[in-house]
Short mmCIF file of C-alpha atoms in Angstrom, two decimals:
data_model
loop_
_atom_site.label_atom_id
_atom_site.label_comp_id
_atom_site.label_asym_id
_atom_site.label_seq_id
_atom_site.Cartn_x
_atom_site.Cartn_y
_atom_site.Cartn_z
CA UNK A 1 2.96 21.04 -9.85
CA UNK A 2 4.48 17.44 -11.33
CA UNK A 3 3.90 14.21 -9.88
CA UNK A 4 4.67 11.08 -11.14
CA UNK A 5 3.90 8.63 -8.21
CA UNK A 6 0.89 6.83 -9.51
CA UNK A 7 -0.70 4.64 -12.64
CA UNK A 8 -3.26 7.50 -13.22
CA UNK A 9 -0.76 9.95 -14.01
CA UNK A 10 -2.05 12.54 -16.88
CA UNK A 11 -1.05 11.24 -20.41
CA UNK A 12 0.91 8.73 -18.75
CA UNK A 13 3.78 10.99 -17.90
CA UNK A 14 2.72 13.53 -15.41
CA UNK A 15 0.46 16.01 -13.99
CA UNK A 16 1.44 19.75 -14.13
CA UNK A 17 -2.41 21.24 -13.85
CA UNK A 18 -4.26 19.17 -11.40
CA UNK A 19 -3.55 15.44 -9.60
CA UNK A 20 -5.77 12.84 -11.35
CA UNK A 21 -6.12 11.62 -7.63
CA UNK A 22 -7.89 15.01 -6.80
CA UNK A 23 -4.71 16.23 -5.41
CA UNK A 24 -4.19 20.03 -5.59
CA UNK A 25 -1.07 21.87 -6.56
CA UNK A 26 -1.33 23.30 -3.45
CA UNK A 27 -0.95 19.71 -1.33
CA UNK A 28 1.48 18.55 -4.45
CA UNK A 29 3.88 21.53 -2.93
CA UNK A 30 3.30 20.86 0.76
CA UNK A 31 4.24 17.77 0.15
CA UNK A 32 6.91 18.12 -2.16
CA UNK A 33 8.46 20.53 1.12
CA UNK A 34 7.48 18.17 4.01
CA UNK A 35 9.24 15.55 1.98
CA UNK A 36 12.08 17.93 1.66
CA UNK A 37 12.10 18.34 5.60
CA UNK A 38 12.21 15.02 5.92
CA UNK A 39 15.38 14.66 4.14
CA UNK A 40 17.02 16.97 7.02
CA UNK A 41 15.47 15.08 9.46
CA UNK A 42 16.83 11.93 7.50
CA UNK A 43 20.55 13.47 7.65
CA UNK A 44 20.31 14.42 11.31
CA UNK A 45 19.13 11.15 12.53
CA UNK A 46 21.47 9.25 11.08
CA UNK A 47 24.23 11.32 12.65
CA UNK A 48 22.46 11.14 15.84
CA UNK A 49 22.08 7.06 15.71
CA UNK A 50 25.78 6.91 14.99
CA UNK A 51 26.35 8.51 18.22
CA UNK A 52 24.05 6.34 20.10
CA UNK A 53 21.24 8.98 19.93
CA UNK A 54 17.90 7.25 19.20
CA UNK A 55 14.60 9.04 18.64
CA UNK A 56 11.94 6.63 18.27
CA UNK A 57 9.96 9.57 17.50
CA UNK A 58 11.41 11.14 14.55
CA UNK A 59 11.55 7.40 13.39
CA UNK A 60 7.92 6.67 13.74
CA UNK A 61 6.59 10.66 12.50
CA UNK A 62 9.08 9.89 9.31
CA UNK A 63 7.13 6.65 8.36
CA UNK A 64 3.42 8.08 9.06
CA UNK A 65 4.11 11.43 7.07
CA UNK A 66 5.96 9.73 4.49
CA UNK A 67 2.94 7.39 4.40
CA UNK A 68 0.52 10.60 4.57
CA UNK A 69 1.88 11.99 0.61
CA UNK A 70 1.04 8.48 -0.55
CA UNK A 71 -1.17 8.60 -3.30
CA UNK A 72 -5.39 9.07 -2.22
CA UNK A 73 -4.27 9.56 1.47
CA UNK A 74 -4.84 13.13 2.84
CA UNK A 75 -5.19 16.18 0.73
CA UNK A 76 -5.86 18.05 3.63
CA UNK A 77 -3.40 21.46 3.44
CA UNK A 78 -3.64 22.12 7.15
CA UNK A 79 -2.57 18.86 8.19
CA UNK A 80 1.15 19.03 5.89
CA UNK A 81 1.61 22.71 7.53
CA UNK A 82 1.49 20.85 11.12
CA UNK A 83 3.68 18.05 9.90
CA UNK A 84 6.53 20.45 8.22
CA UNK A 85 6.55 22.29 11.76
CA UNK A 86 6.95 19.05 13.46
CA UNK A 87 9.49 17.82 11.42
CA UNK A 88 11.78 20.87 12.13
CA UNK A 89 11.23 20.55 15.53
CA UNK A 90 12.32 16.86 15.48
CA UNK A 91 15.28 17.58 13.42
CA UNK A 92 16.27 20.56 15.73
CA UNK A 93 16.00 18.64 18.53
CA UNK A 94 18.38 16.06 17.50
CA UNK A 95 20.96 18.21 16.65
CA UNK A 96 20.50 19.66 19.82
CA UNK A 97 21.45 16.59 21.45
CA UNK A 98 24.19 15.77 19.17
CA UNK A 99 25.33 19.11 20.38
CA UNK A 100 25.59 18.27 23.62
CA UNK A 101 27.79 15.33 23.30
CA UNK A 102 30.72 17.76 22.00
CA UNK A 103 31.36 15.96 18.62
CA UNK A 104 31.73 17.86 15.98
CA UNK A 105 29.24 17.05 12.88
CA UNK A 106 29.07 18.74 9.46
CA UNK A 107 25.62 18.80 8.20
CA UNK A 108 24.30 19.95 4.76
CA UNK A 109 22.17 22.90 4.05
CA UNK A 110 19.20 20.75 4.04
CA UNK A 111 19.54 19.78 8.10
CA UNK A 112 19.37 23.90 8.18
CA UNK A 113 16.14 24.75 6.26
CA UNK A 114 13.87 26.98 7.31
CA UNK A 115 10.16 26.76 6.66
CA UNK A 116 8.06 29.79 5.91
CA UNK A 117 5.38 31.29 8.18
CA UNK A 118 2.64 31.81 5.81
CA UNK A 119 0.75 29.00 4.10
CA UNK A 120 1.38 30.94 0.84
CA UNK A 121 5.13 31.40 1.17
CA UNK A 122 5.40 27.67 2.04
CA UNK A 123 3.93 26.56 -0.84
CA UNK A 124 6.12 28.41 -2.96
CA UNK A 125 8.53 26.95 -0.99
CA UNK A 126 7.57 23.41 -2.30
CA UNK A 127 7.35 24.75 -5.42
CA UNK A 128 11.09 26.11 -5.95
CA UNK A 129 11.98 22.71 -3.97
CA UNK A 130 10.84 20.73 -6.34
CA UNK A 131 11.93 22.56 -9.34
CA UNK A 132 15.51 22.53 -8.00
CA UNK A 133 14.98 18.89 -7.58
CA UNK A 134 13.84 17.88 -11.00
CA UNK A 135 16.45 20.30 -12.41
CA UNK A 136 19.48 19.05 -10.16
CA UNK A 137 18.66 15.56 -11.37
CA UNK A 138 17.63 16.32 -15.38
CA UNK A 139 21.52 15.62 -16.23
CA UNK A 140 21.26 12.41 -15.92
CA UNK A 141 17.24 10.92 -16.64
CA UNK A 142 18.30 7.48 -15.69
CA UNK A 143 19.40 8.56 -12.36
CA UNK A 144 16.61 10.58 -11.86
CA UNK A 145 14.22 7.73 -12.80
CA UNK A 146 15.71 5.84 -9.93
CA UNK A 147 15.77 8.54 -7.37
CA UNK A 148 11.80 8.63 -8.00
CA UNK A 149 12.05 5.30 -7.98
CA UNK A 150 13.34 4.98 -4.77
CA UNK A 151 11.29 7.83 -3.29
CA UNK A 152 8.24 6.09 -4.36
CA UNK A 153 8.99 2.63 -3.11
CA UNK A 154 10.06 4.46 0.26
CA UNK A 155 6.67 5.66 0.72
CA UNK A 156 5.37 2.26 0.24
CA UNK A 157 7.70 0.92 3.29
CA UNK A 158 6.45 3.40 5.42
CA UNK A 159 2.86 2.64 4.71
CA UNK A 160 3.97 -0.70 6.02
CA UNK A 161 5.99 0.10 8.78
CA UNK A 162 3.74 2.36 10.40
CA UNK A 163 0.86 -0.22 10.47
CA UNK A 164 3.44 -2.87 11.68
CA UNK A 165 4.73 -0.47 14.65
CA UNK A 166 0.98 0.05 15.67
CA UNK A 167 1.32 -3.74 16.55
CA UNK A 168 4.57 -3.65 18.23
CA UNK A 169 6.62 -4.91 15.56
CA UNK A 170 9.61 -2.87 14.76
CA UNK A 171 13.05 -3.56 13.32
CA UNK A 172 15.69 -0.46 13.71
CA UNK A 173 17.10 -1.02 10.46
CA UNK A 174 13.78 -0.23 8.53
CA UNK A 175 13.83 3.32 9.82
CA UNK A 176 17.56 3.66 9.36
CA UNK A 177 17.42 2.77 5.59
CA UNK A 178 14.39 5.22 5.04
CA UNK A 179 16.85 8.17 7.09
CA UNK A 180 19.51 6.83 4.89
CA UNK A 181 17.63 7.04 1.53
CA UNK A 182 15.41 10.19 2.42
CA UNK A 183 19.09 12.09 2.93
CA UNK A 184 20.38 10.54 -0.29
CA UNK A 185 18.18 11.58 -3.06
CA UNK A 186 20.05 15.38 -3.07
CA UNK A 187 23.08 13.85 -4.04
CA UNK A 188 24.63 14.09 -6.79
CA UNK A 189 28.12 11.54 -6.51
CA UNK A 190 25.85 8.38 -6.60
CA UNK A 191 26.99 6.48 -9.94
CA UNK A 192 23.94 4.65 -11.76
CA UNK A 193 24.98 1.48 -10.48
CA UNK A 194 24.79 2.20 -6.74
CA UNK A 195 21.50 3.78 -7.52
CA UNK A 196 20.42 0.33 -8.50
CA UNK A 197 21.77 -1.43 -5.42
CA UNK A 198 19.80 1.04 -3.23
CA UNK A 199 16.42 0.53 -5.53
CA UNK A 200 17.05 -3.82 -4.58
CA UNK A 201 18.04 -2.94 -0.95
CA UNK A 202 14.59 -1.09 -0.90
CA UNK A 203 13.29 -4.04 -1.88
CA UNK A 204 15.51 -5.92 0.79
CA UNK A 205 13.79 -3.97 3.37
CA UNK A 206 10.36 -3.53 2.10
CA UNK A 207 10.55 -7.60 2.70
CA UNK A 208 11.39 -7.28 6.07
CA UNK A 209 8.67 -4.51 7.11
CA UNK A 210 6.17 -6.95 5.31
CA UNK A 211 7.36 -9.69 7.60
CA UNK A 212 7.10 -7.53 10.36
CA UNK A 213 3.44 -6.18 9.03
CA UNK A 214 2.99 -10.21 8.84
CA UNK A 215 4.12 -11.01 12.42
CA UNK A 216 1.88 -8.20 13.71
CA UNK A 217 -1.50 -9.28 12.21
CA UNK A 218 -0.96 -13.04 13.02
CA UNK A 219 0.18 -12.74 16.32
CA UNK A 220 -2.49 -10.50 17.31
CA UNK A 221 -5.43 -11.80 15.31
CA UNK A 222 -4.02 -15.56 14.40
CA UNK A 223 -3.34 -16.94 10.93
CA UNK A 224 -5.87 -16.72 8.66
CA UNK A 225 -8.36 -19.81 7.32
CA UNK A 226 -10.69 -19.82 4.45
CA UNK A 227 -13.78 -17.91 5.42
CA UNK A 228 -16.89 -17.18 3.75
CA UNK A 229 -17.60 -13.77 3.47
CA UNK A 230 -21.61 -12.10 2.92
CA UNK A 231 -21.49 -9.86 0.27
CA UNK A 232 -25.30 -8.88 0.59
CA UNK A 233 -26.69 -6.48 3.40
CA UNK A 234 -27.79 -7.46 6.22
CA UNK A 235 -31.09 -5.67 8.03
CA UNK A 236 -30.42 -3.20 10.81
CA UNK A 237 -27.31 0.15 11.47
CA UNK A 238 -24.45 -0.28 9.36
CA UNK A 239 -20.77 1.47 10.31
CA UNK A 240 -18.63 1.01 6.97
CA UNK A 241 -14.71 0.69 7.33
CA UNK A 242 -12.23 0.87 4.46
CA UNK A 243 -8.07 0.91 4.55
CA UNK A 244 -5.71 -2.00 5.56
CA UNK A 245 -5.54 -1.29 9.57
CA UNK A 246 -6.65 -3.94 10.92
CA UNK A 247 -5.65 -2.51 14.97
CA UNK A 248 -8.50 0.45 13.82
CA UNK A 249 -11.04 -2.35 12.99
CA UNK A 250 -10.61 -4.17 16.34
CA UNK A 251 -11.07 -0.98 18.49
CA UNK A 252 -14.53 -0.28 16.15
CA UNK A 253 -15.48 -3.77 16.90
CA UNK A 254 -14.66 -3.62 20.50
CA UNK A 255 -16.41 -0.05 21.07
CA UNK A 256 -19.33 -1.39 18.46
CA UNK A 257 -19.92 -4.74 20.58
CA UNK A 258 -23.92 -4.96 21.72
CA UNK A 259 -24.90 -2.03 20.07
CA UNK A 260 -26.75 -3.96 17.34
CA UNK A 261 -24.76 -2.16 14.74
CA UNK A 262 -23.16 -4.96 12.34
CA UNK A 263 -19.56 -4.04 10.42
CA UNK A 264 -19.10 -4.09 7.17
CA UNK A 265 -15.49 -4.14 5.57
CA UNK A 266 -14.28 -2.08 2.32
CA UNK A 267 -11.92 -2.71 -0.25
CA UNK A 268 -8.76 -4.14 1.17
CA UNK A 269 -10.48 -5.34 4.72
CA UNK A 270 -12.02 -7.78 3.08
CA UNK A 271 -9.15 -10.22 4.52
CA UNK A 272 -9.64 -9.16 8.28
CA UNK A 273 -12.81 -11.56 7.90
CA UNK A 274 -10.44 -14.52 7.74
CA UNK A 275 -8.54 -13.73 11.06
CA UNK A 276 -10.09 -16.08 13.11
CA UNK A 277 -9.76 -13.83 16.50
CA UNK A 278 -11.95 -11.14 14.79
CA UNK A 279 -14.08 -13.45 13.23
CA UNK A 280 -14.70 -15.52 16.73
CA UNK A 281 -14.36 -12.56 19.13
CA UNK A 282 -16.84 -10.23 17.41
CA UNK A 283 -19.76 -11.88 15.42
CA UNK A 284 -20.89 -8.07 14.21
CA UNK A 285 -18.15 -8.57 11.57
CA UNK A 286 -20.85 -9.14 9.34
CA UNK A 287 -20.04 -8.79 5.42
CA UNK A 288 -18.71 -6.86 2.84
CA UNK A 289 -19.68 -4.30 1.02
CA UNK A 290 -18.33 -2.38 -1.94
CA UNK A 291 -15.74 -3.23 -4.61
CA UNK A 292 -12.16 -1.36 -5.12
CA UNK A 293 -11.38 2.25 -4.41
CA UNK A 294 -12.45 4.12 -7.53
CA UNK A 295 -16.08 2.56 -7.15
CA UNK A 296 -16.47 4.79 -3.57
CA UNK A 297 -17.96 7.69 -4.65
CA UNK A 298 -21.14 5.48 -6.04
CA UNK A 299 -20.79 2.83 -3.39
CA UNK A 300 -20.41 5.19 -0.58
CA UNK A 301 -22.94 7.36 -1.73
CA UNK A 302 -25.71 4.51 -1.24
CA UNK A 303 -24.09 2.98 1.89
CA UNK A 304 -26.91 3.94 4.92
CA UNK A 305 -24.49 4.28 7.52
CA UNK A 306 -21.40 6.29 8.61
CA UNK A 307 -18.07 5.28 6.87
CA UNK A 308 -14.28 5.31 8.53
CA UNK A 309 -11.31 5.40 6.42
CA UNK A 310 -8.41 4.21 7.90
CA UNK A 311 -5.66 4.28 5.02
CA UNK A 312 -5.82 4.82 1.33
CA UNK A 313 -7.36 4.96 -0.76
CA UNK A 314 -9.92 8.11 -0.23
CA UNK A 315 -11.56 9.38 -3.44
CA UNK A 316 -12.80 13.55 -3.26
CA UNK A 317 -15.74 12.69 -1.40
CA UNK A 318 -19.20 14.07 -2.63
CA UNK A 319 -21.68 16.10 -1.10
CA UNK A 320 -23.91 13.13 -1.20
CA UNK A 321 -21.99 11.55 1.46
CA UNK A 322 -19.27 13.50 2.90
CA UNK A 323 -21.10 14.18 6.05
CA UNK A 324 -20.83 10.53 6.60
CA UNK A 325 -17.56 10.08 6.04
CA UNK A 326 -14.93 10.16 9.25
CA UNK A 327 -10.92 9.97 8.72
CA UNK A 328 -8.01 8.15 11.01
CA UNK A 329 -4.41 8.67 11.22
CA UNK A 330 -2.71 10.23 8.16
CA UNK A 331 -5.77 10.27 6.33
CA UNK A 332 -7.47 13.81 5.55
CA UNK A 333 -9.59 15.72 3.53
CA UNK A 334 -10.34 19.77 4.39
CA UNK A 335 -13.69 19.35 6.08
CA UNK A 336 -14.22 16.23 6.74
CA UNK A 337 -14.29 14.87 10.39
CA UNK A 338 -10.93 13.88 11.61
CA UNK A 339 -10.73 11.34 14.63
CA UNK A 340 -7.58 12.53 16.68
CA UNK A 341 -7.80 9.02 18.43
CA UNK A 342 -9.57 5.06 18.42
CA UNK A 343 -12.51 6.92 20.31
CA UNK A 344 -15.58 5.89 17.76
CA UNK A 345 -18.68 7.73 19.90
CA UNK A 346 -19.33 9.81 17.60
CA UNK A 347 -19.47 7.52 14.47
CA UNK A 348 -21.66 4.78 16.49
CA UNK A 349 -24.09 7.63 17.46
CA UNK A 350 -24.21 8.93 13.55
CA UNK A 351 -25.04 4.76 12.84
CA UNK A 352 -27.83 4.71 15.33
CA UNK A 353 -29.29 7.89 13.88
CA UNK A 354 -28.96 6.54 10.06
CA UNK A 355 -31.72 4.22 8.77
CA UNK A 356 -29.40 1.17 8.21
CA UNK A 357 -30.32 -1.00 6.00
CA UNK A 358 -33.99 -1.51 5.64
CA UNK A 359 -33.84 -5.25 4.55
CA UNK A 360 -32.02 -8.25 3.96
CA UNK A 361 -30.11 -8.71 0.44
CA UNK A 362 -30.19 -11.66 -1.63
CA UNK A 363 -27.53 -13.79 -0.42
CA UNK A 364 -24.09 -13.54 -1.88
CA UNK A 365 -20.51 -14.61 -0.51
CA UNK A 366 -17.12 -15.08 -1.25
CA UNK A 367 -13.99 -16.82 -0.32
CA UNK A 368 -11.20 -14.77 1.54
CA UNK A 369 -7.88 -16.54 4.39
CA UNK A 370 -5.75 -17.98 1.77
CA UNK A 371 -2.78 -16.81 3.26
CA UNK A 372 0.35 -19.08 3.54
CA UNK A 373 -0.30 -21.29 6.43
CA UNK A 374 -3.86 -21.82 4.82
CA UNK A 375 -2.66 -22.74 1.51
CA UNK A 376 0.65 -24.65 3.26
CA UNK A 377 -1.60 -26.45 5.31
CA UNK A 378 -2.73 -28.72 2.14
CA UNK A 379 0.69 -28.32 0.33
CA UNK A 380 0.58 -32.23 0.27
CA UNK A 381 -2.37 -32.23 -2.10
CA UNK A 382 -1.32 -29.43 -4.07
CA UNK A 383 2.09 -30.76 -4.77
CA UNK A 384 0.41 -34.36 -5.40
CA UNK A 385 -2.33 -32.74 -8.12
CA UNK A 386 1.03 -31.21 -9.67
CA UNK A 387 2.47 -34.36 -9.58
CA UNK A 388 -0.73 -36.02 -10.89
CA UNK A 389 -1.34 -33.38 -14.00
CA UNK A 390 -4.36 -32.11 -12.22
CA UNK A 391 -2.82 -28.82 -11.70
CA UNK A 392 -0.80 -27.82 -14.82
CA UNK A 393 0.14 -24.13 -13.54
CA UNK A 394 -0.45 -21.62 -10.71
CA UNK A 395 -0.99 -17.77 -11.94
CA UNK A 396 -0.33 -14.69 -9.20
CA UNK A 397 -3.06 -12.17 -10.44
CA UNK A 398 -2.78 -9.63 -7.79
CA UNK A 399 -1.98 -5.28 -7.40
CA UNK A 400 -3.88 -2.26 -7.20
CA UNK A 401 -7.17 -1.60 -9.02
CA UNK A 402 -7.93 1.54 -10.96
CA UNK A 403 -10.21 3.52 -13.31
CA UNK A 404 -8.23 3.80 -15.78
CA UNK A 405 -9.20 2.00 -19.28
CA UNK A 406 -7.14 -1.27 -19.67
CA UNK A 407 -7.65 -3.14 -16.60
CA UNK A 408 -10.22 -5.35 -17.98
CA UNK A 409 -7.19 -7.34 -19.08
CA UNK A 410 -7.29 -8.93 -15.80
CA UNK A 411 -10.47 -10.07 -15.28
CA UNK A 412 -10.30 -11.12 -19.08
CA UNK A 413 -7.27 -12.99 -18.13
CA UNK A 414 -8.81 -14.82 -15.05
CA UNK A 415 -11.55 -15.64 -16.94
CA UNK A 416 -9.59 -17.62 -19.79
CA UNK A 417 -7.50 -19.50 -17.22
CA UNK A 418 -7.77 -22.65 -17.94
CA UNK A 419 -9.55 -25.44 -15.88
CA UNK A 420 -6.26 -27.18 -14.89
CA UNK A 421 -4.68 -23.80 -13.19
CA UNK A 422 -5.26 -21.90 -10.17
CA UNK A 423 -5.29 -18.36 -9.46
CA UNK A 424 -3.89 -16.63 -6.07
CA UNK A 425 -4.79 -13.27 -5.72
CA UNK A 426 -4.60 -10.07 -3.63
CA UNK A 427 -4.50 -6.55 -3.10
CA UNK A 428 -7.60 -4.49 -4.58
CA UNK A 429 -6.96 -5.37 -7.76
CA UNK A 430 -8.36 -8.92 -6.96
CA UNK A 431 -12.04 -6.79 -7.12
CA UNK A 432 -11.75 -7.28 -11.11
CA UNK A 433 -13.36 -10.68 -10.28
CA UNK A 434 -12.75 -11.96 -6.45
CA UNK A 435 -16.74 -12.96 -6.64
CA UNK A 436 -16.31 -15.10 -9.74
CA UNK A 437 -16.90 -19.06 -8.96
CA UNK A 438 -14.22 -20.76 -10.50
CA UNK A 439 -14.70 -23.88 -8.57
CA UNK A 440 -12.44 -26.28 -7.72
CA UNK A 441 -9.82 -29.36 -8.25
CA UNK A 442 -10.08 -32.12 -6.28
CA UNK A 443 -11.14 -29.98 -3.50
CA UNK A 444 -8.63 -26.87 -4.11
CA UNK A 445 -10.36 -23.81 -5.20
CA UNK A 446 -8.81 -22.31 -8.51
CA UNK A 447 -9.62 -18.96 -6.91
CA UNK A 448 -7.86 -18.11 -3.73
CA UNK A 449 -7.69 -14.62 -2.14
CA UNK A 450 -4.25 -14.33 -0.23
CA UNK A 451 -4.85 -10.82 1.49
CA UNK A 452 -3.95 -7.65 1.17
CA UNK A 453 -1.15 -5.89 -0.75
CA UNK A 454 1.25 -6.37 2.30
CA UNK A 455 0.24 -10.68 1.89
CA UNK A 456 2.43 -10.22 -1.10
CA UNK A 457 4.83 -11.67 2.04
CA UNK A 458 2.39 -14.80 2.48
CA UNK A 459 2.02 -15.20 -1.53
CA UNK A 460 6.43 -15.20 -1.61
CA UNK A 461 6.46 -17.46 1.42
CA UNK A 462 3.96 -20.19 -0.77
CA UNK A 463 6.05 -20.20 -3.47
CA UNK A 464 9.59 -20.34 -1.68
CA UNK A 465 7.59 -23.48 0.20
CA UNK A 466 6.50 -24.88 -2.72
CA UNK A 467 9.62 -24.31 -4.62
CA UNK A 468 11.57 -26.27 -1.78
CA UNK A 469 8.99 -29.03 -2.34
CA UNK A 470 9.78 -29.73 -5.60
CA UNK A 471 13.65 -29.51 -5.22
CA UNK A 472 13.70 -26.10 -7.64
CA UNK A 473 14.31 -22.75 -8.07
CA UNK A 474 11.15 -20.97 -7.91
CA UNK A 475 11.61 -19.50 -11.36
CA UNK A 476 11.34 -23.04 -12.57
CA UNK A 477 8.26 -23.01 -10.60
CA UNK A 478 4.90 -23.65 -13.01
CA UNK A 479 3.95 -20.24 -11.59
CA UNK A 480 3.37 -16.60 -13.69
CA UNK A 481 3.10 -13.47 -11.83
CA UNK A 482 0.50 -10.70 -13.45
CA UNK A 483 0.45 -7.92 -11.43
CA UNK A 484 -0.98 -4.53 -11.98
CA UNK A 485 0.12 -1.27 -10.23
CA UNK A 486 -1.50 2.18 -9.12
CA UNK A 487 0.15 3.52 -5.93
CA UNK A 488 3.57 3.41 -4.01
CA UNK A 489 3.20 -0.11 -2.52
CA UNK A 490 3.11 -1.82 -5.76
CA UNK A 491 6.55 -0.06 -6.29
CA UNK A 492 7.89 -1.26 -2.93
CA UNK A 493 6.76 -4.77 -3.93
CA UNK A 494 8.18 -5.08 -7.17
CA UNK A 495 11.48 -4.49 -5.89
CA UNK A 496 11.03 -6.97 -3.15
CA UNK A 497 10.34 -9.45 -6.13
CA UNK A 498 13.01 -8.38 -7.74
CA UNK A 499 15.36 -8.19 -5.30
CA UNK A 500 14.53 -11.97 -4.97
CA UNK A 501 15.54 -12.75 -8.58
CA UNK A 502 11.63 -13.25 -9.43
CA UNK A 503 11.96 -13.56 -13.12
CA UNK A 504 9.25 -12.89 -15.62
CA UNK A 505 7.21 -10.63 -14.22
CA UNK A 506 3.83 -9.22 -16.15
CA UNK A 507 3.16 -5.52 -14.81
CA UNK A 508 0.44 -3.13 -16.39
CA UNK A 509 -2.15 -2.29 -17.26
CA UNK A 510 0.88 0.53 -18.31
CA UNK A 511 4.53 0.86 -17.17
CA UNK A 512 5.51 3.67 -14.39
CA UNK A 513 5.84 6.95 -16.14
CA UNK A 514 8.90 7.60 -13.88
CA UNK A 515 11.07 4.39 -15.06
CA UNK A 516 12.98 5.57 -17.85
CA UNK A 517 13.37 3.83 -21.26
CA UNK A 518 17.10 2.66 -20.17
CA UNK A 519 16.31 1.74 -16.46
CA UNK A 520 13.29 -0.52 -17.88
CA UNK A 521 15.38 -1.93 -20.84
CA UNK A 522 17.76 -2.76 -17.76
CA UNK A 523 15.38 -4.42 -16.01
CA UNK A 524 13.92 -6.37 -18.62
CA UNK A 525 17.42 -7.79 -19.52
CA UNK A 526 18.11 -8.65 -15.86
CA UNK A 527 14.51 -9.88 -14.78
CA UNK A 528 13.10 -10.28 -17.87
CA UNK A 529 10.18 -7.72 -16.61
CA UNK A 530 7.87 -6.88 -19.29
CA UNK A 531 4.53 -5.21 -19.75
CA UNK A 532 1.54 -7.28 -20.36
CA UNK A 533 0.20 -7.46 -23.70
CA UNK A 534 -3.20 -9.29 -24.04
CA UNK A 535 -4.85 -12.04 -22.22
CA UNK A 536 -4.28 -14.65 -24.55
CA UNK A 537 -1.36 -13.32 -25.82
CA UNK A 538 0.46 -13.98 -22.22
CA UNK A 539 -1.65 -16.97 -21.55
CA UNK A 540 -0.41 -18.72 -24.30
CA UNK A 541 3.85 -17.36 -23.43
CA UNK A 542 3.00 -18.31 -19.58
CA UNK A 543 1.68 -22.00 -20.38
CA UNK A 544 4.34 -22.55 -22.86
#
């Protein structure tokens, strides 16, 4: 196997024996085979679109299944076998509809690929396809680097598009781009500059996807408002829900009304507490439990109730709690209970059978809900504070957390931010410092949680609004972006920031293994993208 898609990849180069995430070589091969089948489906779907034939099922399926290959989402071989078979069925159905039009269409061998009949043979096909893809692209390492960047960015887009369509927000341009980019990955006639342009186009499409997801969340649950969230346990029965999917959370809340069960969020579900319609309508949405995804082995073992995983990041579960973990949607692990629908009867039954928390914990709380509407509602005060010199600088310190060494940089950086500066944060990287009391500046909190990783859209809108208020370019704002990355949604967000022309981004804790030196040099020269160094050095450089 060879996998370089996450930040924890072996030796900072690529996992070759077993995935650092827990992914087996067998699953890696099946994921590569599925991607190959989605590339063929993409080629046929594009041809069908040109003839006015649309398959929403194929569009949504491509996003769901591409999402399933994202780091720490699905580890179940049987699930990927079913996905592969479905991809071929959808492809052939579209080809048959094209044939009925009588329009001659020439397809490549990609769209005629046939998967094997046994698991063992499918795995071997996946290994062969991976080797062929790497070998055919290795002639130009920089183009290969950009192909991987686009593939990984597509996985991020697919995750957001999957969530957005669940809430009724879709755009055919998003699906068309995904099919187009997937179909292009095997081409050898695209120049380096054209691949760069496609990567930036991916950033543009991801901005649209985040806009769609934002519209879905806010139109359904209201715009987030600053909200205090308990971090301590409350005596009684409990269910823990992790991931990003607010729709699944609401279904769980509906079905647990009047049961006496308290619902706790975990990981990137924390910002759910800021959505007024969730908090007001479901008072048993009680508090937040635990920190970032990489600590779940210890934290899940101690939670006295069932755990629902709606999206990534799922780690290989331990025996101490695996019988209490339920998965949904594209998430999977062999042997874990998978809910095919939003019927939480079995989860609720287990919660009522388990002891729950036997006593209240010592009160602790944290603030969330500082999305764009909340921040921009006090924009006048913020602008005046900047003009008076009370606020000297803004830092966006956000992104993914992870277990690899070097991530203490982010907590140390936030601790050292001067008292006249404000920190905006989002995604699970904030769990390094989310419960720190940094005080306020004239009533404006110095630490504001904007939300989930997809709420980078909110952060972008805040920056654009402030730039407009000061009548300057975004890059002229007293704003620095200090980002951490782990998985592929961070790749798509970085490409969005580059598409918007954002300069001087600092990225860490290490640079992506799939970015070649020449490609990074190109990004450094055009956007001044740079790796993090030390908190002291980077703070000094940002504050000038």
